Coordinates of C-alpha atoms and ligand atoms in Angstrom, one line a residue:
X1 CA 0.0 0.0 0.0
X2 CA 1.4 3.4 -1.0
X3 CA 2.1 5.8 1.8
X4 CA 0.7 9.4 1.5
X5 CA 3.5 11.9 0.8
X6 CA 4.5 14.4 3.3
X7 CA 5.3 17.7 1.6
X8 CA 7.0 20.6 3.4
X9 CA 4.6 23.3 4.6
X10 CA 4.1 25.9 2.0
X11 CA 5.3 23.8 -0.9
X12 CA 3.3 23.6 -4.1
X13 CA 2.0 20.2 -4.9
X14 CA 0.8 19.0 -8.2
X15 CA 0.2 15.9 -10.3
X16 CA -2.0 13.8 -12.6
X17 CA -4.9 11.9 -11.3
X18 CA -6.3 9.4 -13.9
X19 CA -10.0 8.5 -13.6
X20 CA -10.8 4.9 -14.8
X21 CA -13.8 2.6 -14.4
X22 CA -16.5 0.9 -16.4
X23 CA -18.6 2.9 -18.9
X24 CA -21.4 4.9 -17.3
X25 CA -20.3 4.9 -13.7
X26 CA -20.0 8.7 -13.6
X27 CA -16.3 9.3 -14.4
X28 CA -16.9 12.4 -16.5
X29 CA -19.5 13.8 -14.1
X30 CA -16.9 13.4 -11.3
X31 CA -14.2 15.2 -13.3
X32 CA -16.6 18.0 -14.1
X33 CA -17.7 18.3 -10.4
X34 CA -14.1 18.2 -9.1
X35 CA -12.9 20.9 -11.6
X36 CA -16.0 22.9 -11.3
X37 CA -16.3 23.1 -15.1
X38 CA -17.9 21.1 -17.8
X39 CA -14.7 19.8 -19.3
X40 CA -16.0 16.4 -20.3
X41 CA -19.3 15.6 -21.9
X42 CA -21.8 13.4 -20.1
X43 CA -24.8 11.3 -21.1
X44 CA -27.0 8.5 -19.9
X45 CA -25.5 6.2 -22.6
X46 CA -22.3 4.2 -22.0
X47 CA -19.1 5.0 -24.0
X48 CA -19.8 8.7 -24.3
X49 CA -16.2 9.6 -23.6
X50 CA -13.9 8.5 -26.4
X51 CA -10.6 10.4 -25.8
X52 CA -8.4 11.3 -22.9
X53 CA -9.7 14.6 -21.4
X54 CA -7.6 16.8 -19.1
X55 CA -9.5 18.8 -16.5
X56 CA -7.4 21.2 -14.4
X57 CA -8.1 22.1 -10.8
X58 CA -6.0 24.8 -9.3
X59 CA -6.1 26.2 -5.7
X60 CA -3.4 28.1 -3.7
X61 CA -0.6 25.5 -3.3
X62 CA -2.2 22.8 -5.3
X63 CA -2.8 21.8 -8.9
X64 CA -4.5 18.5 -9.9
X65 CA -4.8 17.5 -13.6
X66 CA -7.6 15.0 -13.8
X67 CA -7.4 12.7 -16.7
X68 CA -10.9 11.5 -17.8
X69 CA -10.8 8.3 -19.9
X70 CA -13.1 6.2 -21.9
X71 CA -14.7 3.4 -19.9
X72 CA -12.7 0.1 -19.7
X73 CA -14.8 -2.5 -21.6
X74 CA -14.3 -5.4 -23.9
X75 CA -14.0 -3.7 -27.3
X76 CA -16.2 -4.9 -30.3
X77 CA -14.8 -2.6 -33.0
X78 CA -11.7 -0.5 -33.9
X79 CA -13.1 2.5 -32.1
X80 CA -13.5 0.4 -29.0
X81 CA -9.9 -0.9 -29.3
X82 CA -8.8 2.7 -29.5
X83 CA -10.8 3.8 -26.5
X84 CA -9.5 1.0 -24.2
X85 CA -6.0 1.7 -25.4
X86 CA -6.5 5.4 -24.3
X87 CA -7.6 4.3 -20.9
X88 CA -4.6 1.9 -20.6
X89 CA -2.0 4.5 -21.6
X90 CA -3.5 7.0 -19.2
X91 CA -2.4 4.8 -16.3
X92 CA 1.3 5.4 -16.8
X93 CA 3.2 8.4 -15.5
X94 CA 0.4 9.6 -13.2
X95 CA 0.6 10.2 -9.4
X96 CA -2.7 8.6 -8.5
X97 CA -5.5 6.6 -10.0
X98 CA -9.1 7.1 -9.2
X99 CA -11.1 3.9 -9.9
X100 CA -14.7 5.0 -10.0
X101 CA -17.5 2.4 -9.5
X102 CA -21.3 2.7 -9.4
X103 CA -22.1 1.9 -5.8
X104 CA -25.8 1.5 -6.6
X105 CA -25.1 -1.9 -8.1
X106 CA -22.9 -4.8 -7.1
X107 CA -19.5 -5.3 -8.8
X108 CA -19.6 -7.7 -11.8
X109 CA -17.3 -9.1 -14.4
X110 CA -16.4 -5.7 -15.6
X111 CA -14.8 -4.9 -12.3
X112 CA -12.8 -8.1 -12.3
X113 CA -11.6 -7.1 -15.8
X114 CA -10.4 -3.7 -14.5
X115 CA -8.8 -5.2 -11.4
X116 CA -6.7 -7.3 -13.9
X117 CA -6.0 -4.1 -15.9
X118 CA -4.6 -2.4 -12.7
X119 CA -2.7 -5.3 -11.3
X120 CA 1.0 -4.7 -11.2
X121 CA 0.6 -0.9 -11.1
X122 CA 2.8 0.8 -8.5
X123 CA 0.7 4.0 -8.3
X124 CA -1.7 4.4 -5.5
X125 CA -5.3 3.6 -6.5
X126 CA -8.2 5.3 -4.7
X127 CA -11.6 3.6 -4.8
X128 CA -14.3 6.1 -5.5
X129 CA -17.8 4.6 -4.8
X130 CA -20.1 6.9 -6.8
X131 CA -23.8 7.4 -6.9
X132 CA -24.0 7.4 -3.1
X133 CA -27.4 9.2 -3.5
X134 CA -28.8 6.0 -4.9
X135 CA -27.5 3.7 -2.2
X136 CA -29.8 3.0 0.8
X137 CA -28.0 3.9 4.0
X138 CA -28.5 0.4 5.6
X139 CA -26.7 -1.4 2.8
X140 CA -23.8 1.1 2.4
X141 CA -21.4 -0.5 4.8
X142 CA -21.8 -3.9 3.2
X143 CA -21.5 -2.4 -0.3
X144 CA -18.2 -0.6 0.6
X145 CA -16.8 -3.9 1.9
X146 CA -17.6 -5.8 -1.3
X147 CA -15.9 -3.2 -3.4
X148 CA -13.0 -2.8 -1.1
X149 CA -12.2 -6.5 -1.7
X150 CA -11.5 -5.9 -5.4
X151 CA -8.0 -4.5 -5.1
X152 CA -5.4 -3.3 -2.6
X153 CA -6.8 0.3 -2.5
X154 CA -4.8 3.0 -0.9
X155 CA -7.9 4.9 0.1
X156 CA -11.7 4.5 -0.2
X157 CA -14.2 7.3 -0.6
X158 CA -18.0 7.3 -1.2
X159 CA -19.3 10.3 -3.2
X160 CA -22.2 11.5 -5.3
X161 CA -20.7 13.3 -8.3
X162 CA -24.2 14.4 -9.0
X163 CA -25.1 16.2 -5.8
X164 CA -21.6 16.8 -4.5
X165 CA -21.4 14.7 -1.3
X166 CA -17.9 13.4 -0.4
X167 CA -16.1 15.5 -3.0
X168 CA -14.3 17.7 -0.5
X169 CA -13.0 14.6 1.3
X170 CA -12.0 13.0 -2.0
X171 CA -10.1 16.1 -3.0
X172 CA -8.2 16.1 0.3
X173 CA -7.4 12.5 -0.1
X174 CA -6.0 13.0 -3.6
X175 CA -3.9 15.9 -2.3
X176 CA -2.3 13.6 0.1
X177 CA -0.9 11.5 -2.7
X178 CA 0.6 14.4 -4.7
X179 CA 4.2 15.2 -4.4
X180 CA 5.7 18.7 -4.4
X181 CA 5.7 19.8 -8.0
X182 CA 5.3 22.6 -10.5
X183 CA 2.2 24.4 -11.6
X184 CA 1.8 22.8 -15.0
X185 CA -1.0 25.0 -16.3
X186 CA -2.0 28.7 -15.7
X187 CA -4.5 29.0 -12.8
X188 CA -7.3 30.1 -15.0
X189 CA -7.0 27.2 -17.4
X190 CA -9.6 24.4 -17.0
X191 CA -8.7 22.1 -19.9
X192 CA -6.0 21.8 -22.5
X193 CA -8.3 20.4 -25.2
X194 CA -8.2 22.5 -28.4
X195 CA -11.2 24.7 -29.0
X196 CA -12.3 22.7 -32.1
X197 CA -12.4 19.6 -30.0
X198 CA -14.5 21.2 -27.2
X199 CA -17.0 22.5 -29.7
X200 CA -17.2 19.1 -31.5
X201 CA -17.8 17.4 -28.2
X202 CA -20.6 19.8 -27.3
X203 CA -22.4 18.8 -30.5
X204 CA -21.8 15.1 -29.9
X205 CA -23.2 15.3 -26.4
X206 CA -26.5 16.8 -27.6
X207 CA -26.8 14.3 -30.5
X208 CA -26.1 11.4 -28.1
X209 CA -28.6 12.7 -25.6
X210 CA -31.4 13.1 -28.1
X211 CA -31.0 9.8 -29.9
X212 CA -31.2 6.2 -28.8
X213 CA -30.5 2.5 -29.7
X214 CA -27.5 2.2 -32.0
X215 CA -27.5 5.8 -33.2
X216 CA -25.5 7.4 -30.4
X217 CA -22.6 5.0 -30.8
X218 CA -22.2 5.8 -34.5
X219 CA -22.1 9.5 -34.1
X220 CA -19.0 11.6 -34.8
X221 CA -18.4 15.3 -35.3
X222 CA -16.0 17.2 -37.4
X223 CA -15.4 21.0 -37.2
X224 CA -14.5 22.5 -40.5
X225 CA -14.4 26.2 -39.7
X226 CA -14.3 28.5 -36.7
X227 CA -14.3 32.2 -37.8
X228 CA -14.5 35.2 -35.6
X229 CA -17.1 37.4 -37.5
X230 CA -16.9 40.2 -34.9
X231 CA -16.1 40.9 -31.3
X232 CA -19.4 39.3 -30.3
X233 CA -20.0 36.6 -33.0
X234 CA -18.2 33.4 -33.9
X235 CA -19.2 31.3 -36.9
X236 CA -18.8 27.6 -36.6
X237 CA -19.3 25.1 -39.4
X238 CA -19.6 21.5 -38.4
X239 CA -20.6 18.1 -39.7
X240 CA -22.4 15.3 -37.8
X241 CA -21.4 11.9 -39.1
X242 CA -23.5 8.8 -38.9
X243 CA -22.5 5.3 -39.6
X244 CA -25.4 4.4 -41.8
X245 CA -27.7 6.2 -44.3
X246 CA -30.8 5.3 -42.3
X247 CA -29.3 7.0 -39.2
X248 CA -28.8 10.2 -41.1
X249 CA -32.6 10.4 -41.5
X250 CA -33.0 10.0 -37.7
X251 CA -30.5 12.7 -37.0
X252 CA -32.2 15.1 -39.4
X253 CA -35.7 14.1 -38.1
X254 CA -39.1 14.9 -39.3
X255 CA -39.0 18.3 -41.1
X256 CA -35.4 18.7 -39.8
X257 CA -36.7 19.0 -36.2
X258 CA -34.0 16.8 -34.6
X259 CA -31.1 18.5 -36.2
X260 CA -32.6 21.8 -35.2
X261 CA -32.9 20.7 -31.6
X262 CA -29.3 19.4 -31.5
X263 CA -28.1 22.6 -33.1
X264 CA -30.0 24.9 -30.7
X265 CA -28.8 23.0 -27.5
X266 CA -25.2 22.9 -28.8
X267 CA -25.2 26.6 -29.7
X268 CA -26.4 27.5 -26.2
X269 CA -23.5 25.5 -24.6
X270 CA -21.0 26.9 -27.1
X271 CA -22.0 30.4 -26.2
X272 CA -21.7 29.7 -22.5
X273 CA -18.2 28.2 -23.1
X274 CA -16.9 30.9 -25.4
X275 CA -18.7 33.9 -23.8
X276 CA -19.8 35.3 -27.2
X277 CA -22.7 34.6 -29.6
X278 CA -22.3 31.6 -32.0
X279 CA -23.7 31.1 -35.4
X280 CA -23.7 27.3 -35.8
X281 CA -23.9 25.9 -39.4
X282 CA -24.5 22.2 -38.8
X283 CA -25.0 19.5 -41.4
X284 CA -25.2 15.7 -41.5
X285 CA -23.3 13.2 -43.6
X286 CA -22.9 9.4 -43.6
X287 CA -19.4 7.9 -43.2
X288 CA -20.1 4.2 -43.8
X289 CA -19.1 1.9 -40.9
X290 CA -16.5 4.5 -39.8
X291 CA -16.0 2.7 -36.4
X292 CA -14.4 -0.2 -38.3
X293 CA -12.4 2.0 -40.7
X294 CA -8.8 2.9 -39.7
X295 CA -8.6 5.9 -42.2
X296 CA -12.0 7.3 -41.1
X297 CA -11.0 6.9 -37.4
X298 CA -7.9 8.9 -38.1
X299 CA -9.8 11.6 -39.9
X300 CA -12.2 12.0 -37.0
X301 CA -9.3 12.3 -34.5
X302 CA -9.5 8.8 -33.0
X303 CA -5.8 7.9 -33.4
Ligands
LIG401 P1 -18.9 7.9 -17.5 O1 -19.3 7.1 -18.7 O2 -18.3 7.0 -16.5 O3 -18.1 9.1 -17.9 O4 -20.3 8.4 -16.9 P2 -21.0 9.8 -17.1 O5 -20.3 10.9 -16.3 O6 -21.2 10.1 -18.5 O7 -22.4 9.5 -16.3 C1 -23.2 8.5 -16.7 C2 -24.6 8.7 -16.1 O8 -24.6 8.6 -14.7 C3 -25.2 10.1 -16.4 O9 -26.6 9.9 -16.7 C4 -25.0 10.8 -15.1 O10 -25.9 11.9 -14.9 C5 -25.2 9.7 -14.1 N1 -24.4 10.0 -12.8 C6 -23.1 10.3 -12.6 N2 -22.8 10.5 -11.3 C7 -24.0 10.2 -10.6 C8 -24.3 10.3 -9.2 O11 -23.5 10.5 -8.3 N3 -25.6 9.9 -8.9 C9 -26.5 9.6 -9.8 N4 -27.8 9.3 -9.4 N5 -26.3 9.6 -11.2 C10 -25.0 9.9 -11.6
LIG402 MG1 -17.3 9.6 -19.6

């Protein structure tokens, strides 16, 4: 078991905290809650996060770079291979790992798979039992014990990423594992993702949220143009890609209603993020079976 580090008083501490776990347990919600900003998109569908996302938290004397990752699962296509590889690579050269689980359900095969993934790591692993708000108080102690048995954790914390319980305690625990180190990013920086990536993710989140069945998994977004039209207006041209021609019709919707709804919601979030008005020019195209196509994956930034 790794010992918490003892820094000198007044020393700046910093480091990387990678967040791993099964799809849909609340990793991205947790990173957003801990950083206080929406750096990573969230939905009720598994496998929403496809890339490694950095969310930066800075306070006097401390900087934590949270690394949000795609959920660890058994991949069924090239995109899945890529996503799991992102999660695996994010485990190296970090100071601490946060393994997030959904405490409202019992551990299953997915957890055993992740325990295997983590075995042999020398970094401290903190167990974060999320969705505390959904766990009846009388079963909580037993639930904690079951999860604790999965791995030689350095620390265990129950939280609700949704309503904020346990987050302060979790932050303190993470701080204990960070060594003295530099401030990697400016204090006002919340993510290092490029602007085009953030905007594409906003569109993808709205499209995933408003669609169902197989459609969300086959959605990708490309940003073709970002132009400052004036001090108050930014023009964004983007394309939503679907895997099949039939899905294109679903995304466009009856009389274009679906595409309009996606565009409206995305524009509102973009305006909140950029602090200026946005003109969003959004269209839809089919990129046949792109999740199985190495070239298409690269074009869409999954490489
Ligand atoms: P990820 O795939 O692990 O990144 O999970 P997300 O952050 O995308 O969240 C998956 C779903 O779980 C979303 O519908 C969230 O709103 C929900 N969720 C996340 N944290 C909590 C929580 O603490 N309590 C409850 N009730 N729901 C949560
Ligand atoms: Mg996620």
